[in-house]
XYZ file of C-alpha atoms in Angstrom:
583
model
C 112.991 -9.420 -119.968
C 114.210 -10.156 -116.468
C 115.595 -7.200 -114.577
C 119.335 -6.982 -114.469
C 120.899 -7.928 -111.166
C 122.188 -4.922 -109.251
C 125.925 -4.529 -109.452
C 127.788 -5.348 -106.292
C 129.214 -2.342 -104.560
C 132.972 -2.565 -104.450
C 134.439 -2.262 -100.966
C 136.008 1.088 -100.385
C 139.766 0.857 -100.142
C 141.319 2.529 -97.150
C 144.032 5.072 -97.708
C 147.435 4.750 -95.978
C 146.544 7.733 -93.793
C 143.346 6.037 -92.631
C 145.255 2.812 -91.934
C 147.893 4.717 -89.955
C 145.161 6.543 -88.043
C 143.485 3.243 -87.209
C 146.766 1.751 -86.035
C 147.444 4.764 -83.818
C 143.922 4.574 -82.408
C 144.326 0.873 -81.567
C 147.752 1.540 -80.049
C 146.349 4.336 -77.874
C 143.471 2.096 -76.818
C 145.857 -0.729 -75.920
C 148.142 1.685 -74.061
C 145.140 3.029 -72.174
C 144.131 -0.488 -71.105
C 147.689 -1.196 -69.953
C 147.782 2.057 -67.976
C 144.468 1.244 -66.311
C 145.684 -2.236 -65.359
C 148.972 -0.778 -64.101
C 147.232 1.859 -61.967
C 144.677 -0.545 -60.516
C 146.960 -3.517 -59.695
C 149.301 -3.045 -56.744
C 150.536 -6.617 -57.127
C 151.491 -6.046 -60.772
C 153.453 -2.910 -59.888
C 155.330 -4.656 -57.054
C 156.155 -7.738 -59.138
C 157.225 -5.640 -62.125
C 159.404 -3.389 -59.957
C 160.993 -6.449 -58.336
C 161.576 -7.991 -61.757
C 163.232 -4.853 -63.161
C 165.433 -4.305 -60.095
C 166.396 -7.994 -60.034
C 167.327 -7.897 -63.715
C 169.520 -4.849 -63.130
C 171.239 -6.414 -60.096
C 171.735 -9.782 -61.802
C 173.100 -8.081 -64.935
C 175.618 -6.049 -62.918
C 176.707 -9.064 -60.893
C 176.887 -11.244 -64.023
C 179.103 -8.740 -65.834
C 181.349 -8.433 -62.784
C 181.639 -12.216 -62.375
C 182.238 -12.733 -66.085
C 185.005 -10.164 -66.122
C 186.590 -11.678 -63.012
C 186.477 -15.223 -64.436
C 187.777 -14.102 -67.831
C 190.620 -12.174 -66.203
C 191.532 -15.136 -64.036
C 191.463 -17.654 -66.903
C 193.411 -15.454 -69.286
C 195.908 -14.468 -66.605
C 196.644 -18.083 -65.715
C 196.975 -18.940 -69.394
C 199.332 -16.025 -69.895
C 201.536 -17.060 -66.954
C 201.757 -20.633 -68.236
C 202.551 -19.390 -71.748
C 205.279 -17.069 -70.456
C 206.955 -19.867 -68.515
C 206.840 -22.173 -71.511
C 208.151 -19.420 -73.784
C 211.033 -18.733 -71.395
C 211.990 -22.415 -71.433
C 211.792 -22.540 -75.246
C 213.981 -19.456 -75.567
C 216.622 -21.123 -73.386
C 216.512 -24.184 -75.684
C 216.655 -22.092 -78.840
C 219.657 -20.116 -77.607
C 221.797 -23.245 -78.099
C 220.782 -23.544 -81.752
C 221.220 -19.861 -82.437
C 224.612 -19.456 -80.685
C 227.460 -17.993 -82.804
C 229.718 -20.692 -84.469
C 233.544 -20.706 -84.528
C 235.465 -20.806 -87.820
C 236.692 -24.400 -87.261
C 233.175 -25.642 -86.744
C 231.964 -23.783 -89.750
C 234.769 -25.238 -91.941
C 234.282 -28.766 -90.606
C 230.625 -28.703 -91.255
C 229.850 -29.088 -94.920
C 226.782 -27.520 -96.338
C 223.891 -29.590 -95.143
C 226.360 -31.594 -93.001
C 225.902 -33.411 -89.723
C 227.974 -31.534 -87.274
C 225.329 -31.331 -84.495
C 223.876 -28.172 -85.864
C 222.037 -27.595 -89.075
C 223.577 -25.459 -91.758
C 220.742 -22.932 -91.075
C 220.410 -22.394 -87.316
C 217.005 -20.654 -87.661
C 215.464 -23.698 -89.331
C 217.019 -25.937 -86.707
C 215.640 -23.816 -83.858
C 212.159 -23.696 -85.416
C 212.125 -27.465 -85.970
C 213.201 -28.172 -82.391
C 210.640 -25.814 -80.864
C 207.864 -27.127 -83.129
C 208.525 -30.700 -81.970
C 208.490 -29.496 -78.386
C 205.165 -27.600 -78.794
C 203.283 -30.704 -79.866
C 200.970 -28.539 -82.021
C 199.763 -26.482 -79.085
C 201.312 -23.248 -80.343
C 203.406 -21.860 -83.181
C 206.922 -20.392 -83.191
C 208.341 -17.644 -85.413
C 212.073 -16.770 -85.480
C 213.431 -13.585 -87.071
C 217.005 -12.717 -87.881
C 217.839 -9.123 -87.257
C 220.020 -9.095 -90.375
C 216.961 -9.697 -92.501
C 214.215 -7.508 -91.119
C 210.868 -8.904 -92.076
C 212.402 -12.239 -93.025
C 211.952 -15.204 -90.749
C 210.915 -18.799 -90.299
C 207.471 -19.893 -89.070
C 206.394 -23.318 -87.851
C 203.268 -24.866 -89.344
C 201.094 -22.670 -91.555
C 201.143 -19.626 -89.349
C 201.535 -16.294 -91.093
C 204.322 -14.499 -89.308
C 202.601 -11.258 -90.327
C 200.300 -12.042 -87.377
C 202.943 -10.502 -85.142
C 202.203 -6.784 -84.770
C 204.931 -4.286 -85.584
C 204.547 -2.656 -82.177
C 205.504 -5.880 -80.412
C 208.521 -6.343 -82.690
C 209.703 -2.834 -81.955
C 209.551 -3.545 -78.217
C 211.457 -6.833 -78.592
C 214.159 -5.259 -80.784
C 214.733 -2.509 -78.283
C 214.769 -4.848 -75.276
C 217.530 -6.709 -73.556
C 217.969 -10.444 -73.672
C 215.812 -12.330 -71.182
C 212.958 -9.811 -71.197
C 209.621 -11.103 -72.570
C 206.720 -9.051 -73.915
C 203.128 -10.257 -74.336
C 200.329 -8.843 -76.476
C 196.887 -10.165 -77.541
C 196.799 -10.678 -81.314
C 194.714 -12.179 -84.062
C 196.352 -15.278 -85.469
C 196.265 -15.598 -89.272
C 197.104 -18.717 -91.238
C 198.356 -19.305 -94.769
C 195.678 -21.837 -95.696
C 191.912 -21.742 -95.451
C 191.872 -21.819 -91.684
C 189.974 -18.896 -90.224
C 191.742 -16.316 -88.042
C 191.439 -16.709 -84.303
C 192.332 -14.917 -81.115
C 195.675 -15.599 -79.569
C 198.528 -14.390 -77.406
C 201.941 -13.407 -78.771
C 205.007 -13.605 -76.495
C 208.304 -12.280 -77.854
C 211.854 -12.195 -76.620
C 215.455 -11.640 -77.830
C 218.050 -14.421 -78.167
C 221.817 -13.890 -78.445
C 221.189 -10.223 -79.348
C 220.642 -11.300 -82.948
C 217.398 -13.222 -83.132
C 213.782 -12.618 -82.171
C 211.641 -15.555 -81.071
C 207.848 -15.225 -80.898
C 205.468 -17.822 -79.470
C 201.882 -17.612 -80.727
C 199.449 -19.317 -78.395
C 195.828 -19.765 -79.610
C 193.107 -19.069 -77.031
C 190.360 -21.283 -78.487
C 190.044 -23.505 -75.436
C 189.906 -20.515 -73.100
C 187.256 -18.817 -75.257
C 185.215 -22.017 -75.281
C 185.477 -22.217 -71.503
C 184.479 -18.575 -71.087
C 181.553 -19.016 -73.501
C 180.326 -21.998 -71.491
C 180.691 -20.000 -68.261
C 178.807 -17.091 -69.853
C 175.934 -19.365 -70.864
C 175.782 -20.800 -67.361
C 175.734 -17.298 -65.839
C 172.955 -16.171 -68.204
C 170.882 -19.249 -67.431
C 171.402 -18.860 -63.702
C 170.621 -15.158 -63.934
C 167.349 -15.732 -65.826
C 166.341 -18.462 -63.390
C 167.214 -16.197 -60.454
C 165.174 -13.298 -61.874
C 162.165 -15.547 -62.475
C 162.546 -17.018 -59.004
C 162.671 -13.555 -57.438
C 159.586 -12.532 -59.449
C 157.751 -15.634 -58.243
C 158.796 -14.910 -54.661
C 157.637 -11.289 -55.012
C 154.329 -12.507 -56.444
C 153.759 -14.897 -53.555
C 154.805 -12.359 -50.916
C 152.704 -9.539 -52.359
C 149.788 -11.912 -52.758
C 149.869 -12.620 -49.054
C 149.621 -8.867 -48.430
C 147.443 -7.788 -51.352
C 144.791 -10.503 -50.963
C 143.673 -9.332 -47.484
C 143.792 -5.729 -48.681
C 141.684 -6.652 -51.709
C 139.180 -8.436 -49.475
C 139.080 -5.370 -47.231
C 138.442 -3.166 -50.271
C 135.599 -5.390 -51.461
C 134.109 -5.433 -47.964
C 134.375 -1.623 -47.787
C 132.573 -1.331 -51.148
C 129.774 -3.606 -49.930
C 129.630 -1.624 -46.690
C 129.375 1.617 -48.654
C 126.570 0.068 -50.725
C 124.490 -0.310 -47.558
C 125.308 -3.860 -46.479
C 126.101 -2.912 -42.894
C 126.402 -6.544 -41.812
C 129.576 -7.002 -43.872
C 132.578 -8.181 -41.833
C 136.103 -9.496 -42.483
C 137.466 -12.848 -41.358
C 140.252 -12.505 -38.800
C 143.129 -14.993 -39.151
C 146.154 -14.866 -36.887
C 147.480 -11.978 -34.848
C 149.668 -10.074 -37.318
C 149.171 -6.546 -38.659
C 146.667 -7.682 -41.309
C 144.661 -9.511 -38.650
C 144.629 -6.366 -36.515
C 143.559 -4.400 -39.607
C 140.629 -6.802 -40.105
C 139.709 -6.469 -36.431
C 139.804 -2.672 -36.641
C 137.719 -2.776 -39.822
C 135.084 -4.959 -38.141
C 134.965 -2.622 -35.146
C 134.645 0.364 -37.448
C 131.847 -1.354 -39.398
C 129.997 -2.182 -36.171
C 130.301 1.372 -34.844
C 129.300 2.749 -38.233
C 126.235 0.512 -38.355
C 125.223 1.665 -34.873
C 125.713 5.345 -35.791
C 123.805 4.967 -39.058
C 120.991 3.223 -37.244
C 120.887 6.037 -34.691
C 120.921 8.666 -37.443
C 118.150 6.867 -39.290
C 116.059 6.804 -36.136
C 116.808 10.472 -35.500
C 115.987 11.373 -39.096
C 112.769 9.392 -38.872
C 111.874 11.189 -35.655
C 112.643 14.556 -37.243
C 110.605 13.785 -40.357
C 107.742 12.521 -38.223
C 108.016 15.600 -36.034
C 107.891 17.968 -39.018
C 104.949 16.081 -40.483
C 103.071 15.961 -37.175
C 103.731 19.614 -36.416
C 102.648 20.615 -39.910
C 99.414 18.657 -39.576
C 98.761 19.765 -36.018
C 99.287 23.405 -36.892
C 96.590 23.280 -39.536
C 93.759 23.123 -36.965
C 94.711 26.252 -34.968
C 95.798 27.887 -38.221
C 92.317 27.373 -39.648
C 90.778 29.027 -36.588
C 93.242 31.908 -36.699
C 92.623 32.177 -40.435
C 88.865 32.530 -39.939
C 89.373 35.219 -37.312
C 91.935 37.011 -39.481
C 89.587 36.953 -42.496
C 86.843 38.474 -40.340
C 89.144 41.229 -39.123
C 90.513 41.814 -42.629
C 86.992 42.234 -44.072
C 86.120 44.723 -41.333
C 89.382 46.699 -41.524
C 87.631 49.740 -42.966
C 85.773 50.203 -39.672
C 89.042 50.289 -37.705
C 91.402 53.147 -37.124
C 94.365 53.264 -39.519
C 96.790 51.481 -37.158
C 94.400 48.581 -36.504
C 93.541 48.338 -40.208
C 97.239 48.106 -41.077
C 97.704 45.413 -38.420
C 94.858 43.402 -39.949
C 96.505 43.609 -43.389
C 99.881 42.545 -41.998
C 98.309 39.631 -40.147
C 96.544 38.535 -43.344
C 99.799 38.612 -45.340
C 101.771 36.725 -42.717
C 99.057 34.078 -42.405
C 99.229 33.496 -46.156
C 102.981 33.123 -45.899
C 102.581 30.796 -42.914
C 100.169 28.604 -44.867
C 102.605 28.497 -47.802
C 105.445 27.518 -45.468
C 103.378 24.729 -43.938
C 102.578 23.407 -47.410
C 106.264 23.499 -48.345
C 107.261 21.755 -45.113
C 104.743 19.007 -45.777
C 106.076 18.621 -49.314
C 109.689 18.459 -48.089
C 108.731 15.845 -45.501
C 107.192 13.719 -48.284
C 110.450 13.870 -50.230
C 112.489 13.033 -47.122
C 110.238 10.065 -46.438
C 110.438 8.903 -50.082
C 106.666 9.123 -50.438
C 106.558 11.583 -53.349
C 105.062 10.159 -56.562
C 104.420 11.443 -60.067
C 101.085 11.762 -61.827
C 102.456 11.588 -65.380
C 100.452 12.676 -68.413
C 101.329 13.837 -71.908
C 100.964 17.626 -72.029
C 101.996 20.495 -74.251
C 104.781 22.286 -72.430
C 103.715 25.575 -73.985
C 100.466 25.420 -72.022
C 102.349 24.615 -68.815
C 104.622 27.627 -69.314
C 101.692 29.910 -70.106
C 99.790 28.824 -66.980
C 102.849 29.427 -64.777
C 103.383 32.857 -66.346
C 99.721 33.681 -65.874
C 99.936 32.829 -62.162
C 102.933 35.146 -61.831
C 101.661 38.133 -63.790
C 99.960 39.811 -60.853
C 103.153 39.727 -58.795
C 105.172 40.881 -61.815
C 102.906 43.890 -62.296
C 103.356 44.923 -58.665
C 107.150 44.762 -59.175
C 106.970 46.589 -62.550
C 108.393 43.539 -64.323
C 107.473 42.332 -67.801
C 107.743 38.790 -69.224
C 109.263 38.119 -72.636
C 108.177 34.695 -73.935
C 110.134 32.746 -76.546
C 108.027 29.695 -77.322
C 108.141 27.371 -80.345
C 105.353 27.594 -82.877
C 104.739 23.831 -82.918
C 103.435 21.517 -80.217
C 105.982 20.579 -77.580
C 104.671 17.385 -75.985
C 106.236 15.701 -72.957
C 105.212 13.123 -70.347
C 105.388 15.063 -67.060
C 103.476 15.796 -63.891
C 102.073 19.155 -64.943
C 101.253 20.213 -61.351
C 104.839 19.765 -60.209
C 106.324 21.324 -63.353
C 104.060 24.366 -62.952
C 105.216 24.671 -59.346
C 108.861 24.563 -60.503
C 108.242 27.294 -63.054
C 106.310 29.446 -60.571
C 109.171 29.213 -58.088
C 111.671 30.158 -60.801
C 109.507 33.065 -61.947
C 108.946 34.321 -58.370
C 112.703 34.121 -57.752
C 113.416 36.022 -60.973
C 110.837 38.716 -60.065
C 112.339 39.178 -56.592
C 115.951 39.429 -57.790
C 115.399 40.893 -61.266
C 115.296 44.518 -60.043
C 112.330 45.360 -62.249
C 113.986 44.401 -65.551
C 112.445 42.138 -68.174
C 112.393 38.377 -67.564
C 112.976 36.129 -70.576
C 111.235 32.723 -70.584
C 112.499 30.358 -73.306
C 111.085 26.939 -74.192
C 113.137 24.557 -76.318
C 112.881 20.924 -77.335
C 114.660 18.260 -79.301
C 113.955 14.606 -79.992
C 114.693 13.423 -76.449
C 114.239 16.333 -74.067
C 112.446 19.602 -73.346
C 113.892 22.560 -71.480
C 112.642 25.836 -70.011
C 115.069 28.670 -69.226
C 114.109 31.618 -66.999
C 116.492 34.546 -67.411
C 116.585 37.688 -65.288
C 118.923 40.680 -65.497
C 119.311 41.379 -61.790
C 122.160 41.174 -59.316
C 123.336 37.746 -60.484
C 125.250 35.091 -58.570
C 128.780 35.025 -57.255
C 131.117 32.160 -58.270
C 130.172 28.992 -56.397
C 126.641 30.112 -55.537
C 125.018 28.310 -58.494
C 124.770 25.156 -56.349
C 124.045 26.838 -53.024
C 120.822 28.422 -54.334
C 119.102 25.032 -54.107
C 119.885 24.547 -50.405
C 117.038 24.926 -47.959
C 116.610 28.423 -46.520
C 119.777 29.640 -48.269
C 120.011 33.358 -49.006
C 122.725 34.998 -51.073
C 122.557 38.209 -49.057
C 121.292 37.572 -45.482
C 120.753 41.291 -44.947
C 118.402 41.495 -47.931
C 114.724 41.237 -46.948
C 112.308 39.091 -48.935
C 110.190 41.453 -50.980
C 107.530 38.940 -52.038
C 107.412 36.800 -48.906
C 109.047 33.570 -50.057
C 109.526 30.660 -47.638
C 113.110 29.786 -48.582
C 112.109 26.260 -49.651
C 110.898 26.944 -53.185
C 114.104 26.177 -55.088
C 114.860 23.149 -52.880
C 111.410 21.722 -53.652
C 111.850 22.583 -57.330
C 115.083 20.625 -57.534
C 113.426 17.632 -55.857
C 110.564 17.841 -58.376
C 113.039 17.944 -61.267
C 114.990 14.960 -59.923
C 111.733 13.057 -59.421
C 111.147 13.467 -63.182
C 114.688 12.248 -63.928
C 115.662 15.750 -65.072
C 117.980 18.582 -64.118
C 117.497 21.981 -62.560
C 120.640 24.049 -63.025
C 121.602 27.649 -62.364
C 124.008 30.096 -63.957
C 124.787 33.561 -62.738
C 127.360 36.292 -62.916
C 127.550 39.527 -60.911
C 126.044 42.344 -62.950
C 124.833 40.021 -65.742
C 121.863 38.413 -64.008
C 120.861 34.807 -63.524
C 119.431 32.003 -65.631
C 117.788 28.819 -64.353
C 117.368 25.919 -66.763
C 114.883 23.082 -66.240
C 115.605 20.053 -68.464
C 113.212 17.078 -68.573
C 113.079 13.902 -70.684
C 110.237 13.783 -73.171
C 109.370 10.206 -72.253
C 108.943 9.423 -68.574
C 111.544 7.014 -67.224
C 114.170 7.599 -69.932
C 117.670 8.826 -69.149
C 118.384 12.477 -69.850
C 121.612 12.912 -71.830
C 121.510 16.553 -72.908
C 119.519 19.744 -72.932
C 118.137 21.562 -75.971
C 118.932 24.957 -74.398
C 122.296 26.317 -73.266
C 122.829 27.014 -69.589
C 124.767 30.219 -70.297
C 122.603 32.805 -72.124
C 123.585 33.207 -75.813
C 123.998 36.970 -75.512
C 126.560 36.473 -72.740
C 128.513 34.036 -74.907
C 128.374 36.505 -77.810
C 129.635 39.312 -75.575
C 132.501 37.160 -74.283
C 133.377 36.082 -77.819
C 133.402 39.728 -78.925
C 135.735 40.704 -76.087
C 138.165 37.853 -76.634
C 138.087 37.705 -80.472
C 141.245 38.691 -82.304
C 139.385 40.054 -85.402
C 136.349 42.228 -84.579
C 135.115 41.740 -88.177
C 133.802 38.302 -87.130
C 131.574 39.699 -84.369
C 128.493 40.411 -86.582
C 128.551 36.827 -87.783
C 128.637 35.611 -84.197
C 125.743 37.894 -83.323
C 123.744 36.555 -86.261
C 124.322 32.991 -85.122
C 123.238 33.922 -81.593
C 120.068 35.566 -82.865
C 119.210 32.504 -84.933
C 119.750 30.255 -81.917
C 117.265 32.370 -79.948
C 114.671 32.309 -82.707
C 115.014 28.534 -83.225
C 115.507 27.465 -79.619
C 113.365 24.391 -80.135
C 115.860 22.980 -82.658
C 118.837 23.077 -80.314
C 120.937 20.251 -78.996
C 123.236 21.529 -76.315
C 125.119 19.165 -74.070
C 125.274 19.298 -70.326
C 127.081 22.390 -69.040
């Protein structure tokens, strides 16, 4: 039977929390890109600032202009409405005048005596014909409060009670105005308007209701024009700011690019000078600076070349007389037993100083090779355990004279790496000699660790230690932490400087840690494959016991300290399985 087809794996559904986390991560990434662009672009900042300030100014001016125009339009409309209302009130006063008894008797109900039987209806009809549909009129009789006559379909309830109270309490000939909302009895929608009220013959109230539709339409059109002009003005100002800043930023950007190329070693880089303005003078000054800098660098290169050549020549030339002096010193040293004690001691001192002189000449020659860029590697695959053991073996005699003992912590398996074993042994010897001289007779711990990509050797002493900031100074040439302290083993002062150069030649690191009273640890980290980039070290730079002690001091619950100590002990036993990052 044919084998069953494997079931397709269903895609894993993401939870809402994971989706939210992804959204936040993308938002932070986008915000980070925007911040980087904002920080790096002067032109963007200037244009954006101009745009924001222009928008604020245009908005303030637009609001001010709109309010001024609206006030002017409404004020003129109000004045015209008041004048027309005053004329209408004068006309209505004739219809609403009190009648004599003879006129009342001579006029039958619904008669034709010049006035209608109901003067309110007559006044409303006359004023409505006069308005031509431009406004509405409402007449109230004080004898029937709340009862009145309205022209058209206006709802006389549109007149606010506050305005009526003012009109009732006023004298004849005084007009009051108030903005209102006009309501109609049909399906017509309410609209904004202006109510003007006055008293007639001390018995009637006449209100003119003027709609403001045309004024609102005019103001809306003006508002649209102002918004359009404001947007166009803001965009125009932004474009002007862009063009102006471009004229300034472009030469600055060219100067920055030229400075970067100049810093990269292209000393022939120059700027084009156009015009005579400040930017042109800046370009001229930059070109003069670049020319002077090129001359100074050329002079320094020549001086450095002369110095390197001088050191190399002196080192080579000193070898011939040194060989002769060495032969004579060896002869005197072998015959020292035949001399008196003072002469014998002088022969021993001369022998020791000649050995130191030879070591210094060798170091000077090595330094001159590094300065000249002539140092090369002789790479081979070796077991780093053998390299460490050879370096320790070369240092044992000196350690015995200083009553110092080595404690080795090496992995049980092979620890292969592509290195120049001669240079690595020299690094380790220099580290061991330094630890012996400053270890004050205490044990020196040598730890070898490795991971998939790197190998590391740590040399730990328990001597005087280093003060803060001295962990980088120790690699300077002829540097001494305590100038008054004499060299007990006759070092040249170039060992650690040469060791750092050897480590850098391998593409590795040589780092130091130290603390007063806690000793010093040097860590050499090298890539396992020659030419690969070193990203981390399998050993910590700070000794594990120091970290454990600091954790014990700063821990809130001392019950956790044994667990920390156990972890530290395991890390020491399994140093080859580490994976510490750069300190």
